[in-house]
CSV table of C-alpha atoms in Angstrom, one decimal:
chain,number,residue,atom,x,y,z
F,75,UNK,CA,70.8,55.6,158.9
F,76,UNK,CA,72.5,55.5,155.5
F,77,UNK,CA,71.9,58.3,153.1
F,78,UNK,CA,69.8,57.9,150.0
F,79,UNK,CA,71.7,57.8,146.8
F,80,UNK,CA,71.8,61.3,145.3
F,81,UNK,CA,71.5,60.5,141.6
F,82,UNK,CA,68.5,62.4,140.3
F,83,UNK,CA,66.0,62.0,137.6
F,84,UNK,CA,63.0,64.2,137.0
F,85,UNK,CA,60.8,61.3,135.9
F,86,UNK,CA,57.8,62.9,134.0
F,87,UNK,CA,56.4,60.1,132.0
F,88,UNK,CA,53.4,60.6,129.7
F,89,UNK,CA,51.7,63.3,127.7
F,90,UNK,CA,52.0,66.9,128.6
F,91,UNK,CA,55.1,66.6,131.0
F,92,UNK,CA,58.7,67.7,130.6
F,93,UNK,CA,61.9,66.5,132.2
F,94,UNK,CA,65.5,67.7,132.0
F,95,UNK,CA,67.3,66.1,129.1
F,96,UNK,CA,70.9,64.8,129.2
F,97,UNK,CA,73.0,62.6,127.1
F,98,UNK,CA,74.7,59.7,128.7
F,99,UNK,CA,78.3,60.4,129.6
F,100,UNK,CA,80.4,59.8,126.5
F,101,UNK,CA,77.4,59.8,124.2
F,102,UNK,CA,77.5,62.1,121.2
F,103,UNK,CA,74.6,64.4,120.3
F,104,UNK,CA,73.2,63.7,116.9
F,105,UNK,CA,74.1,66.1,114.1
F,106,UNK,CA,70.8,67.2,112.6
F,107,UNK,CA,72.6,68.2,109.4
F,108,UNK,CA,74.1,64.8,108.6
F,109,UNK,CA,73.7,63.6,105.0
F,110,UNK,CA,73.4,60.3,103.3
F,111,UNK,CA,77.1,60.4,102.5
F,112,UNK,CA,77.9,59.8,106.2
F,113,UNK,CA,78.7,56.2,107.2
F,114,UNK,CA,75.3,55.2,108.7
F,115,UNK,CA,76.5,51.6,109.1
F,116,UNK,CA,78.6,52.8,112.1
F,117,UNK,CA,76.1,55.4,113.4
F,118,UNK,CA,73.0,55.0,115.6
F,119,UNK,CA,70.8,57.8,117.0
F,120,UNK,CA,68.3,56.9,119.7
F,121,UNK,CA,65.6,59.0,121.4
F,122,UNK,CA,64.9,57.3,124.7
F,123,UNK,CA,63.7,57.6,128.2
F,124,UNK,CA,66.5,57.8,130.7
F,125,UNK,CA,68.2,54.5,131.5
F,126,UNK,CA,68.8,53.3,127.9
F,127,UNK,CA,71.4,56.1,127.7
F,128,UNK,CA,73.4,54.6,130.5
F,129,UNK,CA,77.1,53.9,129.7
F,130,UNK,CA,76.6,50.4,131.1
F,131,UNK,CA,74.0,49.8,128.4
F,132,UNK,CA,75.6,51.8,125.5
F,133,UNK,CA,79.3,51.3,125.9
F,134,UNK,CA,79.4,47.5,125.3
F,135,UNK,CA,77.3,48.0,122.2
F,136,UNK,CA,79.6,50.7,120.9
F,137,UNK,CA,82.6,48.4,121.3
F,138,UNK,CA,81.0,45.2,120.0
F,139,UNK,CA,79.4,46.8,116.9
F,140,UNK,CA,82.1,49.5,116.4
F,141,UNK,CA,79.3,52.1,116.3
F,142,UNK,CA,79.0,55.7,117.3
F,143,UNK,CA,75.8,55.9,119.4
F,144,UNK,CA,74.1,59.2,120.0
F,145,UNK,CA,71.5,59.2,122.8
F,146,UNK,CA,69.1,61.9,123.8
F,147,UNK,CA,66.5,61.8,126.6
F,148,UNK,CA,62.8,61.9,125.8
F,149,UNK,CA,61.3,65.0,127.3
F,150,UNK,CA,57.8,63.7,127.1
F,151,UNK,CA,56.0,61.3,124.9
F,152,UNK,CA,54.2,64.0,122.9
F,153,UNK,CA,57.4,66.0,122.6
F,154,UNK,CA,59.1,63.0,121.0
F,155,UNK,CA,56.2,62.4,118.7
F,156,UNK,CA,56.3,66.0,117.6
F,157,UNK,CA,60.0,65.8,116.9
F,158,UNK,CA,59.4,63.0,114.5
F,159,UNK,CA,56.4,64.8,112.9
F,160,UNK,CA,58.6,67.9,112.4
F,161,UNK,CA,61.1,65.9,110.3
F,162,UNK,CA,63.4,64.4,112.9
F,163,UNK,CA,62.5,61.0,111.6
F,164,UNK,CA,65.6,61.8,109.4
F,165,UNK,CA,67.7,62.0,112.6
F,166,UNK,CA,66.6,59.2,114.9
F,167,UNK,CA,66.8,55.4,114.3
F,168,UNK,CA,65.0,54.2,117.5
F,169,UNK,CA,62.4,55.8,119.7
F,170,UNK,CA,61.4,54.6,123.2
F,171,UNK,CA,58.0,55.7,124.4
F,172,UNK,CA,55.1,54.7,126.7
F,173,UNK,CA,52.8,52.0,125.4
F,174,UNK,CA,49.9,53.7,123.5
F,175,UNK,CA,51.9,55.8,121.2
F,176,UNK,CA,53.4,53.2,118.8
F,177,UNK,CA,50.1,51.6,117.8
F,178,UNK,CA,47.8,54.6,118.1
F,179,UNK,CA,49.9,57.5,116.7
F,180,UNK,CA,53.4,56.6,115.4
F,181,UNK,CA,52.5,53.7,113.1
F,182,UNK,CA,49.2,55.2,111.7
F,183,UNK,CA,51.2,58.4,110.9
F,184,UNK,CA,54.0,56.5,109.2
F,185,UNK,CA,56.6,57.6,111.7
F,186,UNK,CA,57.8,54.1,112.6
F,187,UNK,CA,58.4,50.8,110.7
F,188,UNK,CA,57.2,47.3,111.5
F,189,UNK,CA,59.8,44.9,112.8
F,190,UNK,CA,60.9,41.6,111.3
F,191,UNK,CA,58.6,39.2,113.1
F,192,UNK,CA,60.7,36.1,112.3
F,193,UNK,CA,63.7,37.8,114.0
F,194,UNK,CA,61.9,39.3,117.0
F,195,UNK,CA,58.9,37.2,117.8
F,196,UNK,CA,60.9,34.5,119.6
F,197,UNK,CA,62.0,37.0,122.3
F,198,UNK,CA,58.4,37.3,123.5
F,199,UNK,CA,58.5,33.7,124.5
F,200,UNK,CA,61.0,34.6,127.2
F,201,UNK,CA,59.0,37.5,128.7
F,202,UNK,CA,56.7,37.4,131.7
F,203,UNK,CA,53.4,35.8,130.8
F,204,UNK,CA,51.5,39.1,130.7
F,205,UNK,CA,53.7,40.4,127.8
F,206,UNK,CA,53.9,37.3,125.6
F,207,UNK,CA,53.0,37.2,121.9
F,208,UNK,CA,50.8,38.7,120.6
F,209,UNK,CA,51.2,41.5,123.1
F,210,UNK,CA,48.6,44.3,122.5
F,211,UNK,CA,50.8,47.3,122.8
F,212,UNK,CA,53.6,45.9,120.7
F,213,UNK,CA,51.3,45.2,117.8
F,214,UNK,CA,49.5,47.3,115.2
F,215,UNK,CA,45.8,47.9,115.7
F,216,UNK,CA,44.9,45.1,113.3
F,217,UNK,CA,47.4,42.8,115.1
F,218,UNK,CA,49.2,42.1,111.9
F,219,UNK,CA,52.5,44.1,112.4
F,220,UNK,CA,55.0,44.0,115.2
F,221,UNK,CA,55.7,47.7,116.1
F,222,UNK,CA,58.3,47.5,118.9
F,223,UNK,CA,59.8,45.6,121.7
F,224,UNK,CA,58.8,45.9,125.4
F,225,UNK,CA,61.2,45.9,128.3
F,226,UNK,CA,60.7,48.3,131.3
F,227,UNK,CA,57.4,48.7,133.0
F,228,UNK,CA,56.0,49.4,136.5
F,229,UNK,CA,52.9,50.0,138.6
F,230,UNK,CA,52.5,53.7,139.5
F,231,UNK,CA,49.9,54.8,142.0
F,232,UNK,CA,51.1,56.1,145.4
F,233,UNK,CA,53.7,55.4,148.1
F,234,UNK,CA,53.5,55.0,151.9
F,235,UNK,CA,55.7,54.5,154.9
F,236,UNK,CA,54.4,51.1,156.0
F,237,UNK,CA,55.6,51.8,159.6
F,238,UNK,CA,52.9,54.5,159.7
F,239,UNK,CA,50.3,53.2,157.2
F,240,UNK,CA,50.0,49.4,156.7
F,241,UNK,CA,50.2,48.0,153.2
F,242,UNK,CA,46.9,46.2,153.6
F,243,UNK,CA,45.1,49.4,154.8
F,244,UNK,CA,46.6,51.4,151.9
F,245,UNK,CA,45.6,48.7,149.3
F,246,UNK,CA,42.1,48.6,150.7
F,247,UNK,CA,41.5,52.3,150.8
F,248,UNK,CA,43.3,53.1,147.6
F,249,UNK,CA,43.4,56.8,146.7
F,250,UNK,CA,40.5,57.5,149.1
F,251,UNK,CA,43.3,57.4,151.7
F,252,UNK,CA,44.3,60.9,150.7
F,253,UNK,CA,40.7,62.2,151.1
F,254,UNK,CA,40.5,61.0,154.7
F,255,UNK,CA,40.4,64.1,157.0
F,256,UNK,CA,43.0,62.4,159.3
F,257,UNK,CA,45.5,62.6,156.5
F,258,UNK,CA,45.5,66.4,156.2
F,259,UNK,CA,49.1,67.6,156.5
F,260,UNK,CA,50.5,64.1,156.5
F,261,UNK,CA,51.1,63.5,152.8
F,262,UNK,CA,53.1,65.0,150.0
F,263,UNK,CA,52.3,65.4,146.3
F,264,UNK,CA,54.9,64.3,143.8
F,265,UNK,CA,53.9,66.8,141.1
F,266,UNK,CA,54.1,64.8,137.9
F,267,UNK,CA,51.2,66.5,136.3
F,268,UNK,CA,50.1,63.9,133.8
F,269,UNK,CA,50.1,61.2,136.5
F,270,UNK,CA,48.6,63.4,139.1
F,271,UNK,CA,45.7,64.1,136.7
F,272,UNK,CA,45.2,60.4,136.1
F,273,UNK,CA,45.2,59.6,139.8
F,274,UNK,CA,42.9,62.5,140.6
F,275,UNK,CA,40.4,61.0,138.2
F,276,UNK,CA,40.6,57.7,140.0
F,277,UNK,CA,40.2,59.5,143.3
F,278,UNK,CA,37.2,61.2,142.0
F,279,UNK,CA,35.7,57.9,141.1
F,280,UNK,CA,36.0,57.6,137.3
F,281,UNK,CA,38.5,56.4,134.7
F,282,UNK,CA,40.8,58.9,133.0
F,283,UNK,CA,40.7,57.0,129.8
F,284,UNK,CA,37.4,58.3,128.3
F,285,UNK,CA,35.4,61.4,127.5
F,286,UNK,CA,34.2,63.0,130.7
F,287,UNK,CA,30.9,64.6,131.7
F,288,UNK,CA,30.5,68.1,133.2
F,289,UNK,CA,29.7,66.4,136.6
F,290,UNK,CA,33.0,64.5,136.4
F,291,UNK,CA,34.9,67.7,135.6
F,292,UNK,CA,33.4,69.3,138.6
F,293,UNK,CA,34.3,66.4,140.9
F,294,UNK,CA,37.8,66.4,139.4
F,295,UNK,CA,38.2,70.0,140.3
F,296,UNK,CA,36.9,69.4,143.9
F,297,UNK,CA,39.4,66.6,144.4
F,298,UNK,CA,42.3,68.6,142.9
F,299,UNK,CA,41.6,71.6,145.1
F,300,UNK,CA,41.3,69.4,148.2
F,301,UNK,CA,44.5,67.5,147.6
F,302,UNK,CA,46.6,70.6,146.9
F,303,UNK,CA,45.2,72.4,149.9
F,304,UNK,CA,45.9,69.7,152.4
F,305,UNK,CA,49.3,68.4,151.2
F,306,UNK,CA,52.2,69.2,153.5
F,307,UNK,CA,54.7,69.4,150.6
F,308,UNK,CA,54.7,69.7,146.9
F,309,UNK,CA,57.7,68.7,144.8
F,310,UNK,CA,58.6,67.0,141.5
F,311,UNK,CA,61.6,65.3,143.2
F,312,UNK,CA,60.9,61.7,144.1
F,313,UNK,CA,64.1,61.3,146.1
F,314,UNK,CA,63.1,64.2,148.3
F,315,UNK,CA,59.7,62.6,148.8
F,316,UNK,CA,61.3,59.3,149.8
F,317,UNK,CA,63.6,61.1,152.3
F,318,UNK,CA,60.5,62.8,153.8
F,319,UNK,CA,58.9,59.4,154.3
F,320,UNK,CA,62.0,58.0,155.9
F,321,UNK,CA,62.5,60.9,158.3
F,322,UNK,CA,58.9,61.1,159.3
F,323,UNK,CA,58.0,64.4,157.6
F,324,UNK,CA,55.2,62.7,155.7
F,325,UNK,CA,53.5,59.3,155.9
F,326,UNK,CA,52.6,58.9,152.2
F,327,UNK,CA,52.9,60.7,148.9
F,328,UNK,CA,50.4,61.0,146.1
F,329,UNK,CA,51.7,59.6,142.7
F,330,UNK,CA,54.5,57.2,143.0
F,331,UNK,CA,55.3,53.5,142.7
F,332,UNK,CA,58.0,51.0,141.9
F,333,UNK,CA,60.0,53.5,139.9
F,334,UNK,CA,59.9,56.4,142.4
F,335,UNK,CA,60.6,54.4,145.6
F,336,UNK,CA,63.0,51.7,144.2
F,337,UNK,CA,66.1,53.8,145.0
F,338,UNK,CA,65.1,54.1,148.6
F,339,UNK,CA,64.3,50.4,148.9
F,340,UNK,CA,67.6,49.5,147.3
F,341,UNK,CA,69.2,51.6,150.0
F,342,UNK,CA,67.6,49.4,152.6
F,343,UNK,CA,64.4,51.3,153.4
F,344,UNK,CA,61.9,48.6,152.7
F,345,UNK,CA,59.2,50.4,154.7
F,346,UNK,CA,59.0,52.8,151.7
F,347,UNK,CA,56.6,50.9,149.5
F,348,UNK,CA,54.6,51.6,146.3
F,349,UNK,CA,51.0,50.7,146.7
F,350,UNK,CA,48.5,49.4,144.1
F,351,UNK,CA,44.8,49.8,145.1
F,352,UNK,CA,42.8,46.6,145.3
F,353,UNK,CA,40.0,48.1,143.3
F,354,UNK,CA,38.9,51.2,141.4
F,355,UNK,CA,36.9,52.7,138.6
F,356,UNK,CA,38.9,51.5,135.6
F,357,UNK,CA,37.0,48.3,134.9
F,358,UNK,CA,37.3,47.5,138.6
F,359,UNK,CA,41.0,48.4,138.8
F,360,UNK,CA,42.5,51.3,140.7
F,361,UNK,CA,46.1,51.2,139.7
F,362,UNK,CA,47.9,52.0,136.4
F,363,UNK,CA,51.0,50.4,134.9
F,364,UNK,CA,53.2,52.0,132.3
F,365,UNK,CA,55.0,49.9,129.7
F,366,UNK,CA,57.7,51.2,127.4
F,367,UNK,CA,57.9,50.2,123.8
F,368,UNK,CA,61.0,50.7,121.7
F,369,UNK,CA,60.4,51.1,117.9
F,370,UNK,CA,62.3,51.6,114.7
F,371,UNK,CA,61.9,55.1,113.2
F,372,UNK,CA,60.8,55.3,109.6
F,373,UNK,CA,64.1,57.0,108.7
F,374,UNK,CA,64.8,57.2,105.0
F,375,UNK,CA,68.5,56.5,105.8
F,376,UNK,CA,67.9,54.1,108.6
F,377,UNK,CA,71.0,52.8,110.4
F,378,UNK,CA,71.4,49.0,109.9
F,379,UNK,CA,72.4,49.0,113.6
F,380,UNK,CA,68.8,49.8,114.7
F,381,UNK,CA,67.6,46.2,114.8
F,382,UNK,CA,70.9,45.1,116.2
F,383,UNK,CA,70.4,47.4,119.2
F,384,UNK,CA,66.9,46.2,119.7
F,385,UNK,CA,68.1,42.6,119.8
F,386,UNK,CA,71.2,43.6,121.9
F,387,UNK,CA,69.1,45.0,124.8
F,388,UNK,CA,67.1,41.8,124.9
F,389,UNK,CA,70.2,39.9,126.0
F,390,UNK,CA,69.9,38.6,129.6
F,391,UNK,CA,73.0,40.5,130.8
F,392,UNK,CA,72.0,43.8,129.1
F,393,UNK,CA,68.4,43.4,130.2
F,394,UNK,CA,69.7,43.5,133.8
F,395,UNK,CA,71.6,46.7,133.1
F,396,UNK,CA,68.5,48.3,131.6
F,397,UNK,CA,66.5,47.2,134.7
F,398,UNK,CA,69.1,48.7,137.1
F,399,UNK,CA,70.4,51.7,135.3
F,400,UNK,CA,71.6,54.7,137.3
F,401,UNK,CA,68.7,56.3,139.2
F,402,UNK,CA,66.1,54.1,137.5
F,403,UNK,CA,65.3,50.7,138.9
F,404,UNK,CA,62.4,49.0,137.2
F,405,UNK,CA,60.9,45.6,136.5
F,406,UNK,CA,61.5,44.3,133.0
F,407,UNK,CA,59.5,41.9,130.8
F,408,UNK,CA,62.6,39.6,130.5
F,409,UNK,CA,62.1,38.6,134.1
F,410,UNK,CA,60.1,35.7,132.5
F,411,UNK,CA,63.5,34.2,131.7
F,412,UNK,CA,65.1,32.2,134.5
F,413,UNK,CA,68.6,33.4,133.6
F,414,UNK,CA,67.5,37.0,134.0
F,415,UNK,CA,65.7,36.4,137.3
F,416,UNK,CA,68.7,34.6,138.7
F,417,UNK,CA,70.9,37.6,137.8
F,418,UNK,CA,69.0,39.7,140.4
F,419,UNK,CA,70.0,39.6,144.0
F,420,UNK,CA,67.4,39.3,146.8
F,421,UNK,CA,67.9,42.9,147.6
F,422,UNK,CA,67.4,44.0,144.0
F,423,UNK,CA,64.2,42.0,143.7
F,424,UNK,CA,63.0,43.6,146.9
F,425,UNK,CA,63.8,47.0,145.5
F,426,UNK,CA,61.4,46.5,142.6
F,427,UNK,CA,58.8,44.8,144.8
F,428,UNK,CA,59.0,41.5,142.9
F,429,UNK,CA,57.2,39.8,145.7
F,430,UNK,CA,53.9,41.5,144.8
F,431,UNK,CA,54.6,42.3,141.1
F,432,UNK,CA,52.2,39.7,139.7
F,433,UNK,CA,49.4,40.8,142.0
F,434,UNK,CA,49.9,44.4,141.2
F,435,UNK,CA,49.8,43.8,137.5
F,436,UNK,CA,46.5,42.0,137.9
F,437,UNK,CA,45.1,45.1,139.7
F,438,UNK,CA,46.5,47.7,137.3
F,439,UNK,CA,45.0,49.0,134.1
F,440,UNK,CA,47.4,49.8,131.3
F,441,UNK,CA,48.5,53.4,130.8
F,442,UNK,CA,46.5,55.0,128.0
F,443,UNK,CA,45.6,58.4,126.6
F,444,UNK,CA,43.2,60.8,128.4
F,445,UNK,CA,41.2,62.5,125.7
F,446,UNK,CA,40.3,65.4,128.1
F,447,UNK,CA,43.9,65.9,129.3
F,448,UNK,CA,44.2,69.5,128.1
F,449,UNK,CA,41.1,70.7,129.9
F,450,UNK,CA,42.0,68.8,133.1
F,451,UNK,CA,45.5,70.3,133.0
F,452,UNK,CA,44.0,73.8,133.1
F,453,UNK,CA,41.9,72.8,136.1
F,454,UNK,CA,44.9,71.1,137.8
F,455,UNK,CA,47.2,74.1,137.2
F,456,UNK,CA,44.7,76.5,138.6
F,457,UNK,CA,44.1,74.4,141.7
F,458,UNK,CA,47.8,74.1,142.3
F,459,UNK,CA,48.3,77.8,141.8
F,460,UNK,CA,45.5,78.8,144.2
F,461,UNK,CA,46.3,76.3,147.0
């Protein structure tokens, strides 16, 4: 049995979560004291989720555009938003966040700038059908302005060892699988708080994306206590969870999907599979898909390289590098372009579960904001502490 790759990433997407931040090897950290006298034509500062800071992505851009690129990892979506609110819009040129933030927060607050539609709209023609123009999350609320470019995305629900739990059974049962008494002590919990909370809402039978009743809060607490009490292992390390699946320590883990299990699948363990439920309480859907949007910051001294970089990462060869950055294998919207699809090997397509991707998207609701997140986080934290 080959060993899993050891490159790590504490993937904590979404509001209220934190991950370790690191610059890409060779990247320079932005100097928050720079002045307009600096040569901004050869400087680009980007605040991004891990993967865009990969040397395989950044180094060719540095060489081709003779530009010093400074990359810092996003800690969480709200943290990045708060950085811009606190004045770091004077530091960053590009920001890469999950889908709701550009149209619902960043643009209404004047923190990002619209893109040149004539320049960027044609790229949407090459995307998978679900992301083509005018794609909701890339547009302003009135659908008049283009606010960013999409690229990485992925379904995220839960993961099973299909040698122990069949894919069809897992899809049929959805998150109810973890409430089955026969699963006590057979599953782990990948403790990505924001995602756990969303998935606990689904398990409790209601959508996370609305105001909730007292009865729903009570059911959420019951589900949270049950899941923590009966989990065999708790960890925020998805590589460890995959290893536990492979070695038989657990048969499934709560919260996970294409992103979290793609490294194991790329290593040949195709029995480690992300599952999207067939049905659920979010307008009939039981899965959630995250989509990243990269936007231009409303920087008073914006680097002219910002739009160049946005266009650069749309290139077929660079799109592939973004999809398969170190420790982060994800589908990309550019898979709609034949040249990009053909750049993936059969093994790479299997790693990102391309065979079921269209079906999973049809059964996923788009990631959105939970208005009761703070209150649910308190309940979640208490249930975890007391388990």
